[in-house]
CSV table of C-alpha atoms and ligand atoms in Angstrom, one decimal:
chain,number,residue,atom,x,y,z
A,1,MET,CA,0.0,0.0,0.0
A,2,GLN,CA,1.3,3.5,-0.9
A,3,LYS,CA,1.6,5.7,2.2
A,4,ASN,CA,0.3,9.3,1.9
A,5,ASP,CA,1.3,12.1,4.2
A,6,GLN,CA,-1.1,11.2,6.9
A,7,HIS,CA,0.4,9.4,9.7
A,8,ILE,CA,-1.3,6.5,11.2
A,9,ALA,CA,-1.3,5.3,14.9
A,10,LEU,CA,-2.5,1.9,16.3
A,11,ALA,CA,-4.0,2.4,19.7
A,12,LEU,CA,-4.3,-0.1,22.6
A,13,PHE,CA,-7.9,0.3,23.3
A,14,SER,CA,-9.8,-0.9,26.4
A,15,GLY,CA,-12.8,1.3,25.9
A,16,GLY,CA,-12.0,3.1,29.2
A,17,LEU,CA,-11.9,6.8,29.3
A,18,ASP,CA,-8.1,7.0,29.3
A,19,SER,CA,-7.8,5.1,26.1
A,20,LEU,CA,-10.6,7.0,24.6
A,21,LEU,CA,-8.9,10.4,25.4
A,22,ALA,CA,-5.5,9.1,24.1
A,23,VAL,CA,-7.3,8.4,20.7
A,24,LYS,CA,-9.0,11.8,20.7
A,25,LEU,CA,-5.7,13.7,21.5
A,26,ILE,CA,-3.9,12.1,18.6
A,27,GLN,CA,-6.8,12.5,16.2
A,28,ASP,CA,-6.8,16.2,17.0
A,29,GLN,CA,-3.4,16.3,15.4
A,30,GLY,CA,-4.8,15.0,12.1
A,31,ILE,CA,-3.5,11.6,12.6
A,32,LYS,CA,-5.6,8.6,11.7
A,33,VAL,CA,-5.9,6.3,14.8
A,34,ILE,CA,-7.0,2.7,14.6
A,35,PRO,CA,-8.1,1.3,18.0
A,36,VAL,CA,-7.3,-2.3,18.8
A,37,CYS,CA,-8.6,-4.3,21.6
A,38,PHE,CA,-7.0,-7.7,22.7
A,39,GLU,CA,-9.1,-10.3,24.3
A,40,SER,CA,-8.4,-13.5,26.2
A,41,PRO,CA,-10.2,-15.8,28.6
A,42,PHE,CA,-9.4,-13.3,31.4
A,43,PHE,CA,-10.6,-10.1,29.8
A,44,SER,CA,-13.1,-9.3,27.0
A,45,CYS,CA,-13.5,-6.5,24.6
A,46,LYS,CA,-17.2,-5.9,25.5
A,47,LYS,CA,-16.6,-2.5,27.0
A,48,ALA,CA,-14.3,-1.5,24.1
A,49,ILE,CA,-16.9,-2.4,21.5
A,50,GLN,CA,-19.6,-0.4,23.4
A,51,SER,CA,-17.4,2.5,24.0
A,52,ALA,CA,-16.2,2.6,20.3
A,53,LYS,CA,-19.8,2.5,19.1
A,54,GLN,CA,-20.7,5.4,21.3
A,55,ASN,CA,-17.9,7.4,20.1
A,56,ASN,CA,-18.0,6.6,16.4
A,57,LEU,CA,-14.9,4.5,16.3
A,58,PHE,CA,-14.3,1.1,14.8
A,59,VAL,CA,-12.3,-1.2,17.1
A,60,HIS,CA,-10.4,-4.2,15.8
A,61,ILE,CA,-10.7,-7.2,18.1
A,62,VAL,CA,-7.6,-9.4,18.4
A,63,PRO,CA,-7.8,-12.7,20.4
A,64,LEU,CA,-4.6,-13.5,22.3
A,65,GLU,CA,-3.6,-17.1,22.0
A,66,GLN,CA,-1.2,-19.7,23.3
A,67,ASP,CA,1.8,-17.5,23.5
A,68,TYR,CA,-0.2,-15.3,25.9
A,69,LEU,CA,-0.9,-18.3,28.2
A,70,GLU,CA,2.7,-19.1,28.1
A,71,MET,CA,3.7,-15.6,29.1
A,72,ILE,CA,1.4,-15.3,32.1
A,73,GLN,CA,2.8,-18.6,33.5
A,74,ASP,CA,6.3,-17.1,33.7
A,75,PRO,CA,6.4,-13.4,33.4
A,76,LYS,CA,9.8,-11.7,33.4
A,77,TYR,CA,8.7,-8.9,35.7
A,78,GLY,CA,6.6,-11.0,38.0
A,79,TYR,CA,3.0,-10.7,39.2
A,80,GLY,CA,1.0,-8.0,41.0
A,81,LYS,CA,-1.1,-8.8,44.0
A,82,ASN,CA,-2.7,-11.7,42.2
A,83,PHE,CA,-2.1,-13.6,38.9
A,84,ASN,CA,-1.7,-10.3,37.1
A,85,PRO,CA,1.6,-9.9,35.2
A,86,CYS,CA,0.7,-6.3,34.3
A,87,ILE,CA,4.2,-5.2,33.1
A,88,ASP,CA,4.7,-8.3,30.9
A,89,CYS,CA,1.0,-8.1,29.8
A,90,HIS,CA,1.3,-4.5,28.5
A,91,ALA,CA,4.6,-5.2,26.9
A,92,PHE,CA,3.0,-8.3,25.2
A,93,MET,CA,0.1,-6.2,23.9
A,94,TYR,CA,2.5,-3.6,22.6
A,95,ARG,CA,4.5,-6.2,20.9
A,96,LYS,CA,1.4,-7.6,19.2
A,97,LEU,CA,0.3,-4.1,18.2
A,98,GLY,CA,3.8,-3.5,16.8
A,99,GLU,CA,3.6,-6.6,14.7
A,100,MET,CA,0.3,-5.4,13.3
A,101,MET,CA,1.8,-2.1,12.1
A,102,GLN,CA,2.8,-3.3,8.7
A,103,GLU,CA,-0.6,-4.7,8.0
A,104,PHE,CA,-2.2,-1.3,8.8
A,105,ASN,CA,0.5,0.8,7.3
A,106,ALA,CA,0.9,2.4,10.7
A,107,ASP,CA,3.8,4.6,12.0
A,108,PHE,CA,3.5,4.4,15.8
A,109,LEU,CA,1.6,3.0,18.8
A,110,ILE,CA,-0.3,4.8,21.5
A,111,SER,CA,-2.2,3.9,24.7
A,112,GLY,CA,-4.1,5.6,27.5
A,113,GLU,CA,-1.5,4.9,30.2
A,114,VAL,CA,-1.0,7.5,32.9
A,115,LEU,CA,2.2,7.9,34.8
A,116,GLY,CA,1.7,6.8,38.5
A,117,GLN,CA,-1.9,5.7,38.0
A,118,ARG,CA,-1.3,2.0,38.8
A,119,PRO,CA,1.2,0.6,41.2
A,120,MET,CA,2.9,-2.0,38.9
A,121,SER,CA,2.9,-1.1,35.2
A,122,GLN,CA,2.4,2.6,35.3
A,123,HIS,CA,5.1,3.9,37.6
A,124,LEU,CA,8.0,5.3,35.6
A,125,ASN,CA,10.2,2.3,35.9
A,126,GLY,CA,7.3,0.0,35.0
A,127,MET,CA,6.4,2.1,31.9
A,128,ASN,CA,10.0,2.1,30.8
A,129,ALA,CA,10.2,-1.7,31.2
A,130,VAL,CA,6.9,-2.1,29.3
A,131,ALA,CA,8.3,-0.1,26.4
A,132,LYS,CA,11.7,-1.8,26.4
A,133,SER,CA,10.3,-5.3,26.7
A,134,SER,CA,7.9,-4.7,23.9
A,135,GLY,CA,10.5,-4.3,21.3
A,136,TYR,CA,8.9,-1.0,20.0
A,137,LYS,CA,10.2,1.4,22.7
A,138,ASP,CA,10.9,4.2,20.2
A,139,LEU,CA,7.5,4.1,18.6
A,140,ILE,CA,5.4,4.3,21.7
A,141,VAL,CA,3.6,7.5,22.6
A,142,ARG,CA,1.4,7.9,25.8
A,143,PRO,CA,-0.6,11.0,25.0
A,144,LEU,CA,-2.0,11.6,28.5
A,145,SER,CA,1.5,11.7,30.2
A,146,GLN,CA,3.9,12.1,27.2
A,147,LYS,CA,5.1,15.6,28.4
A,148,LEU,CA,6.6,13.9,31.4
A,149,LEU,CA,8.2,11.1,29.4
A,150,GLN,CA,11.2,10.8,27.1
A,151,ASP,CA,10.7,11.8,23.5
A,152,THR,CA,10.2,9.0,21.1
A,153,LYS,CA,10.5,9.0,17.3
A,154,PRO,CA,7.0,10.3,16.4
A,155,ILE,CA,7.9,13.4,18.5
A,156,ARG,CA,11.5,13.8,17.3
A,157,GLU,CA,10.4,13.4,13.7
A,158,GLY,CA,7.6,16.0,14.2
A,159,TRP,CA,4.8,13.5,13.2
A,160,ILE,CA,3.1,14.8,16.5
A,161,ASP,CA,3.4,18.0,18.5
A,162,LYS,CA,4.3,17.2,22.0
A,163,ASN,CA,3.0,20.5,23.2
A,164,LEU,CA,-0.5,19.4,22.5
A,165,LEU,CA,-0.1,16.3,24.5
A,166,LEU,CA,-0.6,16.1,28.3
A,167,ASP,CA,1.3,15.8,31.5
A,168,LEU,CA,-1.1,13.9,33.6
A,169,GLN,CA,0.1,11.8,36.5
A,170,GLY,CA,-1.3,10.1,39.6
A,171,ARG,CA,-4.6,8.4,40.4
A,172,THR,CA,-6.8,11.5,40.3
A,173,ARG,CA,-9.5,11.3,37.6
A,174,THR,CA,-10.5,14.9,37.6
A,175,PRO,CA,-8.4,16.1,34.6
A,176,GLN,CA,-9.7,13.1,32.5
A,177,ILE,CA,-13.3,13.9,33.5
A,178,GLU,CA,-12.8,17.6,32.5
A,179,LEU,CA,-11.3,16.6,29.3
A,180,ALA,CA,-14.1,14.2,28.6
A,181,GLU,CA,-16.6,17.1,28.9
A,182,LYS,CA,-14.5,19.2,26.5
A,183,TYR,CA,-14.7,16.4,23.9
A,184,GLY,CA,-18.4,15.9,24.6
A,185,ILE,CA,-17.8,12.3,25.8
A,186,ILE,CA,-20.8,11.6,27.9
A,187,GLU,CA,-20.7,7.8,28.4
A,188,TYR,CA,-17.6,5.8,29.2
A,189,PRO,CA,-17.1,2.6,31.3
A,190,THR,CA,-15.8,2.7,34.9
A,191,PRO,CA,-12.0,2.4,35.0
A,192,ALA,CA,-11.6,-0.4,37.5
A,193,GLY,CA,-12.3,-4.2,37.1
A,194,GLY,CA,-12.6,-6.3,34.0
A,195,CYS,CA,-9.5,-8.5,34.3
A,196,LEU,CA,-9.9,-11.7,36.0
A,197,LEU,CA,-6.2,-12.0,36.6
A,198,THR,CA,-6.6,-9.4,39.3
A,199,ASP,CA,-9.3,-11.4,41.1
A,200,PRO,CA,-8.0,-13.2,44.2
A,201,GLY,CA,-10.3,-16.2,44.0
A,202,TYR,CA,-9.8,-16.7,40.3
A,203,SER,CA,-6.1,-16.3,40.8
A,204,LYS,CA,-6.1,-19.2,43.3
A,205,ARG,CA,-7.8,-21.4,40.7
A,206,LEU,CA,-5.3,-20.4,38.1
A,207,THR,CA,-2.4,-21.1,40.4
A,208,ASP,CA,-3.9,-24.6,41.0
A,209,LEU,CA,-4.0,-25.3,37.2
A,210,LYS,CA,-0.4,-24.1,36.9
A,211,GLN,CA,0.8,-26.3,39.7
A,212,HIS,CA,-0.9,-29.3,38.2
A,213,ASN,CA,0.2,-28.9,34.5
A,214,MET,CA,-3.3,-28.1,33.4
A,215,PHE,CA,-2.8,-24.5,32.2
A,216,ALA,CA,-4.6,-25.1,28.8
A,217,ASP,CA,-7.5,-23.3,27.2
A,218,ARG,CA,-9.9,-26.3,27.6
A,219,PHE,CA,-9.5,-26.1,31.4
A,220,ILE,CA,-9.3,-22.3,31.8
A,221,THR,CA,-12.6,-21.8,29.8
A,222,PHE,CA,-14.4,-23.5,32.8
A,223,LEU,CA,-12.4,-21.8,35.5
A,224,ASN,CA,-14.8,-19.0,36.3
A,225,VAL,CA,-17.9,-21.2,37.1
A,226,GLY,CA,-19.3,-23.2,39.9
A,227,ARG,CA,-17.4,-24.7,43.0
A,228,GLN,CA,-14.2,-26.3,42.0
A,229,PHE,CA,-12.5,-29.2,43.6
A,230,ARG,CA,-9.1,-30.7,43.2
A,231,LEU,CA,-9.6,-34.5,43.1
A,232,ASN,CA,-6.1,-35.6,42.5
A,233,ASP,CA,-2.9,-34.4,40.7
A,234,SER,CA,-4.4,-34.6,37.2
A,235,THR,CA,-8.2,-34.3,37.8
A,236,LYS,CA,-10.7,-31.6,38.9
A,237,LEU,CA,-14.4,-31.5,39.5
A,238,ILE,CA,-16.8,-28.5,38.9
A,239,ILE,CA,-20.2,-28.3,40.4
A,240,GLY,CA,-22.8,-25.7,39.6
A,241,ARG,CA,-23.9,-23.6,42.5
A,242,ASN,CA,-27.2,-22.5,41.1
A,243,GLN,CA,-29.4,-22.6,38.1
A,244,ASN,CA,-27.3,-19.9,36.4
A,245,ASP,CA,-24.1,-21.9,36.9
A,246,ASN,CA,-25.7,-25.1,35.6
A,247,GLU,CA,-27.0,-23.2,32.4
A,248,TYR,CA,-23.7,-21.6,31.8
A,249,MET,CA,-21.8,-25.0,32.2
A,250,THR,CA,-24.2,-26.5,29.8
A,251,VAL,CA,-23.4,-23.8,27.2
A,252,LEU,CA,-19.7,-24.2,27.8
A,253,LEU,CA,-20.0,-27.9,27.3
A,254,GLU,CA,-21.8,-27.4,24.1
A,255,ASN,CA,-19.2,-24.9,22.8
A,256,ASN,CA,-16.3,-27.1,23.9
A,257,GLU,CA,-16.3,-30.5,22.5
A,258,SER,CA,-13.2,-31.3,24.4
A,259,GLN,CA,-12.4,-35.0,25.1
A,260,CYS,CA,-11.6,-34.1,28.7
A,261,ASN,CA,-15.1,-33.4,30.0
A,262,ILE,CA,-17.1,-36.1,31.8
A,263,VAL,CA,-20.5,-34.9,32.9
A,264,LEU,CA,-22.2,-36.0,36.1
A,265,LYS,CA,-26.0,-35.7,37.0
A,266,ALA,CA,-28.2,-37.4,39.5
A,267,ARG,CA,-30.8,-39.8,38.0
A,268,ASP,CA,-34.3,-38.6,38.5
A,269,ILE,CA,-33.4,-36.0,41.0
A,270,PRO,CA,-33.2,-32.3,40.2
A,271,GLY,CA,-30.0,-30.6,41.2
A,272,PRO,CA,-26.6,-29.4,40.0
A,273,ILE,CA,-24.4,-30.9,37.2
A,274,GLY,CA,-20.9,-31.8,37.7
A,275,ILE,CA,-18.0,-31.8,35.2
A,276,VAL,CA,-14.9,-33.9,35.7
A,277,GLN,CA,-11.9,-32.6,33.9
A,278,SER,CA,-8.7,-34.4,33.6
A,279,ARG,CA,-5.4,-34.3,31.8
A,280,ASP,CA,-5.4,-38.1,31.9
A,281,GLU,CA,-7.1,-40.1,29.1
A,282,ILE,CA,-8.7,-42.4,31.5
A,283,VAL,CA,-10.2,-41.4,34.9
A,284,SER,CA,-10.3,-44.2,37.4
A,285,ASP,CA,-13.6,-45.4,38.9
A,286,ILE,CA,-12.3,-44.4,42.4
A,287,ILE,CA,-12.0,-40.9,41.2
A,288,LEU,CA,-15.4,-40.9,39.4
A,289,LYS,CA,-17.0,-42.3,42.6
A,290,LEU,CA,-15.5,-39.6,44.6
A,291,ALA,CA,-16.8,-37.0,42.2
A,292,ALA,CA,-20.3,-38.6,42.4
A,293,GLU,CA,-20.1,-38.5,46.2
A,294,ILE,CA,-19.3,-34.8,46.1
A,295,LEU,CA,-22.1,-34.1,43.7
A,296,VAL,CA,-24.6,-36.0,45.9
A,297,ARG,CA,-23.3,-33.9,48.9
A,298,TYR,CA,-24.9,-30.9,47.2
A,299,LEU,CA,-28.3,-32.6,46.3
A,300,SER,CA,-30.6,-31.1,48.9
A,301,LYS,CA,-33.4,-33.5,48.1
A,302,VAL,CA,-31.4,-36.6,48.8
A,303,ASN,CA,-31.2,-37.9,52.4
A,304,ASP,CA,-29.3,-41.3,52.1
A,305,GLU,CA,-28.2,-42.4,48.6
A,306,ALA,CA,-28.6,-41.5,44.9
A,307,VAL,CA,-27.7,-42.8,41.5
A,308,VAL,CA,-25.3,-40.6,39.6
A,309,LEU,CA,-25.2,-40.9,35.8
A,310,VAL,CA,-21.7,-40.4,34.4
A,311,GLN,CA,-21.6,-39.4,30.8
A,312,PHE,CA,-18.3,-39.8,29.0
A,313,PRO,CA,-17.1,-37.7,26.0
A,314,ASP,CA,-18.0,-40.7,23.6
A,315,ASP,CA,-21.6,-40.5,25.0
A,316,GLU,CA,-21.2,-43.8,27.0
A,317,VAL,CA,-23.2,-43.4,30.2
A,318,ARG,CA,-22.4,-45.3,33.5
A,319,GLU,CA,-24.2,-45.3,36.8
A,320,PHE,CA,-22.7,-45.0,40.2
A,321,LYS,CA,-24.8,-45.6,43.2
A,322,VAL,CA,-23.4,-43.5,46.2
A,323,GLU,CA,-24.3,-42.8,49.7
A,324,LYS,CA,-24.7,-39.2,50.9
A,325,ARG,CA,-21.9,-38.1,53.1
A,326,THR,CA,-22.3,-35.2,55.4
A,327,ASP,CA,-18.9,-35.4,57.3
A,328,GLY,CA,-17.4,-32.4,55.4
A,329,PHE,CA,-15.0,-34.8,53.5
A,330,GLU,CA,-15.1,-32.6,50.4
A,331,ARG,CA,-13.9,-29.4,52.2
A,332,GLU,CA,-10.2,-30.1,51.8
A,333,MET,CA,-10.6,-30.6,48.0
A,334,LEU,CA,-12.6,-27.3,47.5
A,335,LEU,CA,-10.4,-24.8,45.8
A,336,ASN,CA,-12.4,-21.7,47.0
B,1,SF4,S1,-4.9,-5.8,34.7
B,1,SF4,FE1,-5.0,-7.6,33.4
B,1,SF4,S2,-5.2,-6.9,31.3
B,1,SF4,FE2,-4.5,-5.2,32.5
B,1,SF4,S3,-2.3,-5.2,32.3
B,1,SF4,FE3,-2.8,-6.3,34.2
B,1,SF4,S4,-2.8,-8.5,33.5
B,1,SF4,FE4,-3.0,-7.2,31.7
């Protein structure tokens, strides 16, 4: 593609106010900005799509794949309070964005990062580490704080005017809210939340997967639903807590025809469904019986015993007759 005089920036776009303002500030300089949102099992682009729509932007959605899962298991800069490797994660996204530059004929990269806004990835050392580790250090511009940061190529080359960028720092939101009013931005999502890697309970479940060599998409997909039990080194059980969980688990099962899901349900008695997941090809009867016992523990309509139907991935169904135990045996297997 022949490049004309107009410069093009790719933007890391979460849909939050900061990323929206970063786009606006650069657009104001006559630069074409292409917003990009990365999604993974841990964060979605729902907010970004909604925010882009409200602000007449078109956002490109890019799923992160296996290499992202590998990165979060062993991040160079470590984790935040939970399973969130924010420095490596930002760097990873910038790297992906950088790799997309050729396809979009783009010249540089921007994001809504604000100096000092977040403890890990947005203090000065963190931001420098993100830029360096991304491999695109000299092409990154942070419009909201760029006046406080080292000049990069887009500024040195005069593609953008640094004087029209900002010097925001810290956690206060007041300047952003004032700027939003100036731009006529009325609706935008709240800044916090949205990433499961910062959730303590979810992080505990992820840590368990990592410790048991089960850090794979087919297991992660089911990580945010139901009660989860560790049955042995290679096998887990998930039990729906309520109707919503059961429905969601059913949808997940329909969408994930993985050979690792064994489905448990009591015969003729309404109640939760259970899913046994294992990295072993064959799950022993001892483990299946244990799973059935835990399921029956959560059947309020059963007093003494029940028959549990166990459906295997090849649709074979077997029955396990188990007694209801009330001695709390399952507690030590419960992840959280
Ligand atoms: S909060 Fe989540 S998505 Fe955001 S940088 Fe940290 S790990 Fe990545």
